[in-house]
Amino acid sequence: MKLNPLHIAFALVVAIRSIGPHAVSADDPLPSWNDTDTKTSITSFVQRVTDPDSPDFVEPALRIATFDNDGTLWSEKPFYFQLAFALDRVKAMAPMHPEWKQTQPFQAVLEGDMKTVMAGGKESLLKIVATTHAGMTAAEFEALAYDWIQTAKHPKTGRLYKDMVYQPMLELLTYLRSNGFKTFIVSGGGIDFMRPWTMETYGIPPDQVVGSSIKTKYELRDGKPVILRMPDIDFIDDKEGKPIGIHSHIGRRPIFAAGNSDGDWQMLQYATMDHSPSFGLIVHHTDADREWAYDRQSAVGKLDKVLDDAPKQGWTVVDMKRDWKQIYPK
Amino acid sequence: MKLNPLHIAFALVVAIRSIGPHAVSADDPLPSWNDTDTKTSITSFVQRVTDPDSPDFVEPALRIATFDNDGTLWSEKPFYFQLAFALDRVKAMAPMHPEWKQTQPFQAVLEGDMKTVMAGGKESLLKIVATTHAGMTAAEFEALAYDWIQTAKHPKTGRLYKDMVYQPMLELLTYLRSNGFKTFIVSGGGIDFMRPWTMETYGIPPDQVVGSSIKTKYELRDGKPVILRMPDIDFIDDKEGKPIGIHSHIGRRPIFAAGNSDGDWQMLQYATMDHSPSFGLIVHHTDADREWAYDRQSAVGKLDKVLDDAPKQGWTVVDMKRDWKQIYPK
């Protein structure tokens, strides 16, 4: 077997996971969480569903936990990090496309004029996605996404994007897994954009990632089987798409779901309503100093209906500023 | 958590799997396989990819094994068992549909006239599927499939359909898992038809089942979240659909793939071509006494191109009559 970077990453992660920042102390499985009622509500839920003598005991096979990605496991400002990847791809591809200097939305991307890019709305973004995410094999795209995540840095924090994951959420993932949960990502982001690095970053293997996808095609090319990425949307894993994606990929209702925006509303309903015991977790971005503060009016990560519904549905709202001792890994 | 039959099955399977007929002896992990070169080729492959000192060593995270279901893990004659389920559903629903006595293909189903049903071709079958597999919630369908598999018997053998799984393949699944493989079903059959019972029968959880699907819709019904099953085909997990389904659900190429028909051709290619080390396994139905004997001319489970390709691609062909000591569990 030829070793590519992804293979090496898989090998390394086995060693890293047990000694790295994800490690869980025997005394406190969630050391980056302050000792508030939020933390207690999580640990008491996990104790109830894992104690064989509890009336709320849940068989390990049914301990399904689903996590949104953008804004729930890592930051999403000033815009989804996958868009930064797409813009970087446009820049890298530009020398092959001299016509982009006079073609929108590419011209605006190359000139760093994000206002014009965003003003083009959905149509502009779809053009950028079709150009940067399609027209190649799945293996080629995997390598591009993997290489990008190793080096690309956030313009404001100067951190690698992959180091802008939330330390408390890494601990929560590990804590749930150590209690027999199977953890899944269920994100509006591209499934194939996330898969190359979710094992290394979150300990979540590719087959436990659910996301949006474009159409693909199988063929033999010079005797080599390839999956071709086509420039057409296949599935949008957002809003009512999340329960559909969960049903399609997981086939069971989660008993634990975490999100941070109205895009997660239906997933939170699906995991918790008429489904007890279960746990809904909402990451509320309240920390303008250490991260960002936004909710009801935000263009990216709008949290409105879900915030209204939380008390009614008994969902636990994480107040990032109050509940998290630390935001990013050290 | 309310316990439904599926939950109880999940609980039982933990106990059953370690002591049941799937159990693997330390001396011989494949006791129902005769000591032929077929068996040796399997065990030597597994040894090579799991020995850290072997040049063919494969990290556990990349040990993905995919299995076709019909004809590979259980029998498929005289027709796919899922069709038997659909016909039984038509009969159960008939009292609510007096018009079916004069409407094809339902009339033929009710009269047991399979010749007329089959003569209606794809259109007839789609009508039967739409009527019996859609128009209800996912939870309702799950219960119907689960209940059916517990009791429905094969007309020729008198065995429960679920007891017409291949004992040697059960051992192979367990053997691969005990060597760090993650085992998946990749079948042309309905994903939601299989999922309710694959854990109990094969030790394969719902999220590791890939199959054909119909469209679904999410909604809240009287405050209860439901997935509705719509009468439209969403995805056919057969032929070139198999690599697509594998890419969509698993996100990695298998290093081990098992099939029994030309519907598995592309999956076998995808797992093995330009991908070493890897293993392609073909179940050749050669045993008319203990099971069925068929290949190139068969309407169900036609094995033609794959048989031609096997020697070229180095795929291992199981001669059921010669290689299997036992067909079904005792």
XYZ file of C-alpha atoms in Angstrom:
660
model
C 0.000 0.000 0.000
C 1.419 3.353 -1.058
C 1.466 5.718 1.882
C -0.103 9.075 1.232
C -0.333 11.876 3.792
C -3.768 10.709 4.874
C -2.461 7.246 5.662
C 0.350 8.656 7.726
C -2.136 10.857 9.543
C -4.219 7.796 10.387
C -1.147 6.067 11.772
C -0.096 9.026 13.845
C -3.498 9.709 15.290
C -3.580 6.377 17.081
C -0.510 7.414 19.041
C -1.486 11.054 19.416
C -5.027 10.608 20.592
C -4.151 8.930 23.856
C -1.484 11.426 24.876
C -2.611 14.589 23.102
C -4.794 17.497 24.188
C -7.911 15.347 23.781
C -6.845 13.157 26.691
C -9.355 12.861 29.488
C -8.260 12.944 33.085
C -9.712 10.275 35.308
C -10.732 12.924 37.842
C -12.326 15.410 35.470
C -13.316 14.322 31.978
C -14.050 17.936 30.989
C -11.182 20.029 32.432
C -11.730 22.974 30.056
C -15.318 23.386 31.210
C -15.965 25.619 34.206
C -17.866 24.029 37.057
C -21.255 25.424 36.110
C -24.662 23.808 35.774
C -23.936 23.322 32.054
C -21.109 20.935 32.809
C -23.149 19.169 35.476
C -26.082 18.678 33.120
C -23.778 16.959 30.602
C -22.071 14.660 33.084
C -25.283 13.734 34.867
C -26.915 12.833 31.540
C -23.979 10.621 30.606
C -24.056 8.954 34.011
C -27.782 8.272 33.739
C -27.643 6.649 30.300
C -24.555 4.536 31.061
C -25.509 3.214 34.479
C -27.070 -0.233 33.956
C -29.115 0.266 37.128
C -30.572 3.573 35.955
C -34.108 3.630 34.507
C -32.609 5.826 31.765
C -29.923 3.317 30.785
C -29.329 3.188 27.015
C -27.637 0.260 25.266
C -24.220 1.223 23.829
C -25.469 0.459 20.308
C -28.030 3.245 20.647
C -25.648 5.834 22.109
C -25.439 7.971 18.987
C -24.095 11.517 19.301
C -24.209 14.000 16.408
C -22.251 17.241 16.219
C -22.591 20.149 13.863
C -19.126 21.357 12.787
C -19.014 25.072 11.886
C -19.513 27.107 15.051
C -20.007 23.962 17.151
C -16.659 22.152 16.903
C -14.590 24.979 15.402
C -15.028 28.701 14.702
C -16.940 30.021 11.698
C -16.049 33.720 11.534
C -15.759 35.882 9.524
C -17.178 33.157 7.255
C -17.194 29.361 7.081
C -13.608 28.149 6.866
C -14.479 26.015 3.862
C -15.053 29.242 1.939
C -11.497 30.313 2.826
C -10.366 27.004 1.311
C -12.373 27.718 -1.839
C -10.963 31.243 -2.142
C -7.421 29.915 -1.698
C -8.144 27.400 -4.442
C -9.338 30.166 -6.774
C -6.053 32.004 -6.166
C -4.013 28.852 -6.760
C -5.899 28.108 -9.987
C -5.822 31.694 -11.306
C -2.618 31.385 -13.400
C -4.441 28.759 -15.503
C -7.451 31.075 -15.906
C -6.308 34.517 -17.139
C -9.951 35.277 -18.026
C -10.802 35.403 -14.292
C -9.226 38.868 -14.101
C -12.362 40.122 -15.863
C -14.924 37.523 -14.714
C -17.002 37.732 -11.550
C -17.005 36.407 -8.946
C -13.406 35.340 -9.592
C -12.144 38.858 -10.216
C -13.441 39.967 -6.804
C -11.864 36.929 -5.119
C -8.488 37.684 -6.706
C -8.749 41.332 -5.696
C -9.659 40.368 -2.133
C -12.964 42.190 -2.509
C -15.144 40.009 -0.285
C -17.971 42.531 -0.322
C -18.513 41.962 -4.046
C -18.106 38.188 -3.646
C -20.783 38.080 -0.958
C -23.035 40.514 -2.861
C -23.208 37.913 -5.643
C -25.136 35.712 -3.218
C -25.822 32.050 -3.673
C -25.092 32.105 -7.401
C -21.574 33.457 -6.895
C -20.847 30.945 -4.174
C -22.116 28.044 -6.276
C -19.834 29.148 -9.127
C -16.876 29.211 -6.768
C -17.763 25.804 -5.325
C -18.294 24.230 -8.754
C -14.917 25.553 -9.920
C -12.917 24.626 -6.846
C -14.679 21.476 -5.612
C -15.521 19.683 -8.875
C -13.804 18.682 -12.106
C -11.323 16.337 -10.444
C -11.219 12.917 -8.854
C -12.191 12.286 -5.244
C -8.585 11.371 -4.460
C -7.298 14.630 -5.930
C -9.798 16.664 -3.931
C -8.941 14.745 -0.759
C -5.276 15.639 -1.175
C -6.101 19.329 -1.754
C -8.289 19.548 1.336
C -5.764 17.666 3.447
C -2.843 19.813 2.311
C -4.798 23.024 2.891
C -5.815 22.133 6.423
C -2.179 21.459 7.371
C -0.991 24.957 6.517
C -3.806 27.488 6.079
C -4.044 30.151 8.751
C -6.866 32.366 9.925
C -6.312 36.028 8.981
C -7.385 37.410 12.363
C -5.955 34.936 14.886
C -2.935 33.835 12.873
C -3.718 30.298 14.035
C -3.993 27.325 11.746
C -7.690 26.852 11.026
C -7.404 23.332 12.393
C -6.212 24.790 15.684
C -9.370 26.862 15.951
C -11.316 23.871 17.189
C -12.887 24.175 20.618
C -10.898 22.437 23.337
C -14.012 21.899 25.501
C -15.767 20.202 22.584
C -12.751 17.954 21.899
C -12.974 16.876 25.517
C -16.716 16.312 25.184
C -16.203 14.092 22.103
C -13.597 12.008 23.920
C -15.731 11.856 27.061
C -18.754 10.577 25.126
C -16.676 7.996 23.246
C -15.113 6.755 26.477
C -18.702 6.219 27.653
C -19.622 4.052 24.693
C -21.063 6.728 22.408
C -20.430 6.621 18.682
C -19.704 10.212 17.633
C -20.716 11.642 14.245
C -20.321 14.977 12.522
C -23.521 16.233 10.858
C -22.598 19.463 9.101
C -23.812 21.716 6.319
C -20.176 21.749 5.191
C -18.878 19.537 2.417
C -18.594 15.892 3.436
C -15.465 15.418 1.328
C -13.904 18.646 2.558
C -14.137 17.436 6.167
C -13.322 13.759 5.871
C -9.587 14.052 5.143
C -8.887 15.604 8.552
C -11.742 14.747 10.970
C -9.946 11.650 12.280
C -6.811 13.558 13.116
C -8.653 16.586 14.508
C -11.716 15.092 16.192
C -11.038 11.354 16.325
C -14.001 10.858 13.973
C -13.405 8.523 10.996
C -14.619 9.397 7.471
C -17.596 7.034 7.597
C -18.927 8.903 10.648
C -19.027 12.225 8.818
C -22.314 13.415 7.311
C -22.285 16.561 5.189
C -23.358 18.266 2.003
C -22.250 16.661 -1.232
C -21.982 17.179 -4.957
C -22.830 14.506 -7.498
C -20.166 11.968 -8.370
C -19.575 9.493 -11.143
C -17.642 6.233 -11.176
C -15.403 5.213 -14.048
C -12.285 3.293 -15.002
C -9.566 5.618 -16.276
C -6.604 3.853 -17.859
C -7.502 0.821 -15.779
C -7.726 2.814 -12.572
C -11.061 3.183 -10.779
C -11.887 6.810 -10.013
C -14.736 8.769 -8.476
C -15.235 11.958 -10.483
C -16.591 15.055 -8.794
C -19.354 16.693 -10.856
C -20.396 20.363 -10.641
C -23.932 19.678 -9.383
C -25.310 19.763 -5.875
C -26.389 16.325 -4.653
C -27.513 16.954 -1.069
C -27.595 19.912 1.323
C -27.102 18.702 4.878
C -28.677 21.665 6.605
C -31.971 22.440 8.385
C -34.502 19.672 7.482
C -31.628 18.042 5.550
C -29.939 17.116 8.827
C -32.513 14.551 10.008
C -32.586 13.232 6.433
C -28.774 12.947 6.382
C -28.786 11.295 9.783
C -31.400 8.788 8.669
C -29.499 8.073 5.463
C -26.031 7.697 6.993
C -26.651 6.591 10.571
C -30.073 4.943 10.480
C -30.833 5.635 14.134
C -31.971 8.736 15.995
C -29.219 10.364 18.036
C -29.701 10.597 21.788
C -27.230 13.481 21.949
C -27.058 16.358 19.447
C -24.996 19.532 19.519
C -25.372 22.591 17.301
C -25.053 26.354 17.357
C -27.464 27.792 14.796
C -30.937 27.581 13.330
C -29.456 25.196 10.754
C -29.350 22.693 13.619
C -32.950 23.212 14.701
C -34.356 20.098 13.021
C -31.432 17.939 14.164
C -32.032 19.008 17.769
C -35.757 18.238 17.393
C -35.024 14.860 15.821
C -32.638 13.873 18.617
C -34.737 15.014 21.548
C -38.464 15.441 20.903
C -40.590 12.423 21.848
C -37.251 10.661 22.487
C -36.207 10.273 26.083
C -33.584 10.143 27.503
C -31.799 12.512 25.172
C -29.707 15.654 25.294
C -29.662 18.790 23.142
C -26.648 21.086 23.405
C -26.377 24.569 21.907
C -23.109 26.485 21.693
C -23.960 30.145 22.228
C -21.193 32.455 21.021
C -21.001 34.992 23.832
C -17.288 35.679 24.034
C -16.204 38.627 21.885
C -12.789 38.737 23.557
C -11.685 35.135 23.230
C -13.776 34.186 20.158
C -16.806 35.997 18.694
C -20.160 37.106 20.077
C -23.193 36.697 17.839
C -26.627 35.108 17.668
C -29.999 36.358 16.401
C -28.839 38.795 13.716
C -25.728 37.027 12.460
C -25.380 36.293 8.725
C -23.208 33.268 9.473
C -24.377 31.095 12.354
C -27.724 32.783 13.005
C -29.105 31.509 16.318
C -32.680 32.649 16.753
C -35.450 30.047 16.648
C -33.254 27.532 18.430
C -32.578 30.004 21.246
C -36.326 30.600 21.629
C -37.007 26.891 21.630
C -34.242 25.875 24.044
C -36.110 26.443 27.341
C -39.265 24.790 25.971
C -37.390 21.735 24.757
C -35.008 21.513 27.705
C -31.943 22.015 25.536
C -28.780 23.048 27.356
C -27.283 26.343 26.181
C -23.525 26.696 26.536
C -22.604 30.262 27.430
C -19.142 30.208 25.910
C -17.844 33.104 28.022
C -19.124 31.696 31.276
C -18.890 27.941 30.695
C -15.568 27.500 28.894
C -12.300 27.884 30.774
C -10.407 27.760 27.535
C -11.532 28.148 23.915
C -8.810 26.715 21.678
C -6.190 24.042 22.413
C -3.004 25.475 23.925
C -36.240 5.141 26.704
C -39.119 3.041 25.499
C -37.904 -0.401 24.498
C -39.010 -1.578 21.099
C -38.093 -4.949 19.573
C -35.072 -3.427 17.868
C -33.702 -2.168 21.166
C -34.110 -5.553 22.754
C -32.367 -7.120 19.770
C -29.437 -4.769 20.230
C -29.190 -5.740 23.879
C -29.352 -9.445 23.153
C -26.822 -9.406 20.394
C -24.043 -8.317 22.730
C -24.491 -11.488 24.708
C -25.221 -13.729 21.747
C -22.383 -12.691 19.499
C -19.628 -13.987 21.746
C -21.157 -17.397 22.379
C -23.276 -17.962 19.271
C -22.576 -19.680 15.987
C -20.470 -16.699 14.858
C -17.858 -17.463 17.487
C -14.352 -17.959 16.181
C -12.153 -20.701 17.541
C -8.632 -19.685 18.432
C -7.290 -22.621 16.418
C -9.342 -22.123 13.274
C -11.084 -18.835 12.650
C -12.975 -20.295 9.674
C -14.167 -23.747 10.790
C -16.915 -24.013 8.158
C -14.429 -23.517 5.340
C -12.740 -26.601 3.923
C -8.950 -26.549 3.907
C -8.584 -25.493 0.297
C -6.487 -22.788 -1.350
C -9.499 -20.450 -1.082
C -9.325 -20.513 2.679
C -5.543 -20.160 2.641
C -5.687 -17.156 0.345
C -8.049 -15.400 2.774
C -6.059 -16.122 5.906
C -2.722 -15.292 4.319
C -4.086 -11.940 3.103
C -5.338 -11.112 6.585
C -2.013 -12.104 8.099
C -0.078 -9.920 5.640
C -2.116 -6.764 6.214
C -2.207 -7.116 10.000
C 1.457 -7.996 10.655
C 3.239 -4.715 11.516
C 6.471 -6.183 10.138
C 4.937 -7.042 6.772
C 5.535 -4.711 3.819
C 1.787 -5.080 3.163
C 0.762 -3.913 6.624
C -2.373 -1.730 6.572
C -3.342 0.598 9.421
C -6.528 -0.545 11.195
C -8.292 2.697 10.167
C -7.908 1.674 6.528
C -9.042 -1.941 6.954
C -12.412 -1.478 5.288
C -14.292 -4.591 4.140
C -17.484 -4.393 2.061
C -19.929 -7.238 1.497
C -22.765 -7.538 -0.952
C -25.796 -9.089 0.776
C -28.082 -11.054 -1.600
C -26.238 -14.153 -2.750
C -23.103 -13.209 -0.821
C -24.215 -13.213 2.824
C -27.546 -14.998 2.396
C -29.399 -16.842 -0.362
C -31.294 -15.055 -3.123
C -33.393 -17.780 -4.771
C -35.963 -18.089 -6.233
C -35.874 -14.257 -5.977
C -34.436 -11.619 -3.638
C -35.868 -12.156 -0.165
C -36.867 -8.513 0.004
C -39.376 -9.216 -2.751
C -40.890 -11.931 -0.547
C -41.250 -9.279 2.139
C -42.950 -6.934 -0.342
C -45.355 -9.676 -1.509
C -46.217 -10.530 2.084
C -46.903 -6.843 2.676
C -49.263 -6.743 -0.336
C -51.173 -9.692 1.100
C -51.338 -8.065 4.544
C -52.562 -4.776 3.048
C -55.079 -6.371 0.656
C -58.145 -6.161 2.971
C -57.770 -2.360 2.883
C -57.545 -2.408 -0.927
C -60.481 -4.386 -2.404
C -59.658 -2.821 -5.811
C -56.455 -4.882 -5.959
C -58.529 -7.936 -6.884
C -58.809 -6.379 -10.333
C -55.603 -4.334 -10.466
C -52.233 -5.599 -11.665
C -49.677 -6.342 -10.443
C -51.533 -6.713 -7.124
C -54.075 -9.164 -8.466
C -51.286 -11.485 -9.601
C -49.538 -11.199 -6.233
C -52.728 -12.094 -4.385
C -53.344 -15.031 -6.715
C -49.747 -16.240 -6.226
C -49.158 -15.867 -9.959
C -45.481 -14.926 -9.909
C -45.154 -15.388 -13.647
C -47.493 -12.458 -14.293
C -45.828 -10.369 -11.569
C -42.407 -10.887 -13.117
C -43.747 -10.370 -16.658
C -44.704 -6.836 -15.603
C -41.005 -6.123 -15.307
C -39.498 -3.113 -13.617
C -42.736 -1.127 -13.687
C -44.633 -3.795 -11.768
C -41.892 -4.137 -9.215
C -41.667 -0.381 -8.691
C -45.429 -0.259 -8.086
C -45.125 -3.006 -5.500
C -42.177 -1.288 -3.831
C -43.868 2.125 -3.783
C -46.989 0.589 -2.233
C -45.246 -1.543 0.372
C -42.126 0.500 1.193
C -43.447 4.092 1.151
C -46.363 6.064 2.582
C -45.362 5.538 6.202
C -42.784 6.765 8.682
C -39.283 5.321 8.896
C -40.081 3.973 12.362
C -43.198 2.193 11.072
C -41.267 0.614 8.210
C -38.473 -0.443 10.558
C -40.973 -2.276 12.741
C -42.547 -4.018 9.700
C -39.171 -5.201 8.392
C -38.043 -6.307 11.833
C -41.240 -8.231 12.534
C -41.165 -9.917 9.138
C -37.583 -11.113 9.463
C -38.390 -12.745 12.816
C -41.064 -15.007 11.406
C -41.043 -15.261 7.597
C -40.007 -18.620 6.167
C -38.600 -19.659 2.834
C -41.136 -21.728 0.820
C -38.569 -24.307 -0.323
C -36.327 -24.844 2.697
C -38.911 -24.073 5.381
C -36.165 -22.166 7.177
C -36.568 -18.637 8.461
C -35.085 -16.339 5.816
C -32.725 -14.979 8.445
C -31.409 -18.497 8.972
C -30.484 -18.738 5.299
C -27.336 -16.725 5.880
C -24.065 -18.435 5.037
C -22.268 -19.792 8.070
C -18.836 -19.506 6.361
C -19.489 -15.834 5.614
C -20.583 -15.164 9.211
C -17.263 -16.623 10.284
C -15.434 -14.493 7.725
C -17.121 -11.305 9.020
C -16.163 -12.133 12.584
C -12.631 -13.114 11.559
C -12.100 -9.812 9.738
C -13.496 -7.779 12.637
C -11.285 -9.608 15.113
C -8.389 -8.507 12.894
C -9.300 -4.848 13.081
C -11.441 -4.615 9.955
C -14.566 -2.469 9.915
C -17.200 -4.489 8.056
C -19.889 -2.906 5.858
C -22.780 -4.217 3.803
C -22.993 -2.689 0.311
C -26.114 -4.111 -1.275
C -28.568 -3.370 -4.052
C -31.241 -4.178 -1.483
C -33.091 -1.503 0.456
C -30.956 0.141 3.113
C -33.925 0.495 5.471
C -35.088 -3.059 4.839
C -31.702 -4.412 5.991
C -30.834 -2.126 8.877
C -33.369 -3.402 11.427
C -31.742 -6.850 11.525
C -28.115 -6.621 10.272
C -26.727 -6.118 13.787
C -28.444 -9.199 15.129
C -27.719 -11.319 12.060
C -24.287 -10.120 10.907
C -22.957 -7.994 13.786
C -23.097 -4.995 11.440
C -24.696 -1.816 12.880
C -27.162 0.311 10.854
C -24.604 3.024 10.064
C -22.404 0.415 8.371
C -25.118 -0.614 5.921
C -25.138 0.903 2.421
C -28.056 0.139 0.144
C -30.675 1.434 -2.238
C -33.038 4.067 -0.906
C -36.229 5.938 -1.611
C -36.643 9.652 -0.987
C -37.583 10.784 2.495
C -38.981 13.910 4.054
C -38.626 15.299 7.555
C -41.503 16.837 9.465
C -42.987 17.412 12.885
C -46.263 15.552 13.307
C -48.213 16.494 16.433
C -44.927 17.578 17.969
C -43.200 14.343 17.061
C -40.326 14.361 14.575
C -40.828 11.820 11.789
C -39.037 10.727 8.635
C -41.640 10.076 5.941
C -40.952 7.529 3.227
C -41.831 8.886 -0.228
C -42.685 6.730 -3.275
C -39.687 7.864 -5.357
C -36.357 6.174 -5.904
C -33.461 8.135 -4.394
C -30.430 5.927 -5.074
C -29.780 2.515 -6.612
C -26.804 0.896 -4.910
C -25.932 -1.503 -7.707
C -23.256 -1.771 -10.428
C -21.558 1.670 -10.761
C -23.772 2.792 -7.884
C -21.736 0.643 -5.485
C -18.497 2.674 -5.656
C -20.656 5.826 -5.447
C -22.465 4.486 -2.379
C -19.161 3.441 -0.813
C -17.681 6.877 -1.420
C -20.786 8.573 -0.031
C -21.178 6.433 3.095
C -17.679 5.194 3.886
C -15.373 7.750 2.275
C -12.496 5.308 1.839
C -11.785 2.570 -0.667
C -12.262 -0.923 0.753
C -9.250 -3.225 0.824
C -11.544 -6.254 0.946
C -14.718 -6.673 -1.116
C -16.999 -9.680 -1.508
C -19.759 -10.170 -4.064
C -21.437 -12.824 -6.145
C -22.785 -11.189 -9.290
C -22.112 -8.689 -12.057
C -23.832 -6.118 -9.855
C -20.658 -6.295 -7.760
C -18.264 -5.819 -10.660
C -17.550 -2.138 -10.055
C -17.248 -2.620 -6.298
C -14.643 -5.327 -6.853
C -12.762 -3.051 -9.256
C -12.935 -0.133 -6.850
C -11.580 -2.196 -3.967
C -8.767 -3.913 -5.812
C -7.577 -2.255 -9.042
C -4.565 0.026 -8.619
C -5.011 -0.589 -4.878
C -2.608 -3.014 -3.260
C -2.765 -4.886 -0.944
C -6.406 -5.736 -1.440
C -8.648 -8.758 -1.782
C -11.608 -9.519 -4.054
C -13.849 -12.446 -3.139
C -16.569 -13.954 -5.324
C -19.138 -16.422 -4.056
C -19.819 -18.844 -6.908
C -23.064 -20.754 -6.431
C -22.068 -24.282 -7.406
C -24.030 -26.371 -4.967
C -27.426 -27.433 -6.320
C -27.863 -29.962 -3.512
C -27.181 -27.831 -0.478
C -28.122 -24.431 -1.961
C -28.491 -23.471 -5.643
C -26.211 -23.685 -8.674
C -26.248 -20.755 -11.105
C -24.027 -18.188 -12.763
C -23.855 -16.830 -16.322
C -27.500 -17.255 -17.385
C -29.248 -16.574 -14.116
C -31.974 -13.908 -13.977
C -31.238 -13.240 -10.305
C -27.539 -13.108 -9.403
C -26.108 -13.289 -12.903
C -22.355 -13.921 -12.636
C -20.725 -13.481 -16.021
C -18.333 -10.539 -16.512
C -17.042 -10.895 -12.980
C -16.255 -14.565 -13.574
C -14.347 -13.658 -16.748
C -12.468 -10.915 -14.950
C -11.592 -12.890 -11.823
C -8.372 -14.560 -13.062
C -7.170 -11.308 -14.671
C -7.766 -9.289 -11.518
C -6.589 -11.961 -9.102
C -9.984 -12.222 -7.419
C -10.576 -15.349 -5.358
C -13.572 -17.415 -6.455
C -15.315 -19.424 -3.752
C -16.554 -22.722 -5.120
C -19.411 -23.157 -2.682
C -19.628 -26.931 -3.164
C -15.918 -27.502 -2.742
C -14.934 -24.748 -0.290
C -17.781 -24.695 2.206
C -18.115 -27.472 4.769
C -21.485 -26.134 5.783
C -23.854 -23.674 4.114
C -26.329 -22.474 6.746
C -25.964 -22.221 10.533
C -26.955 -25.427 12.286
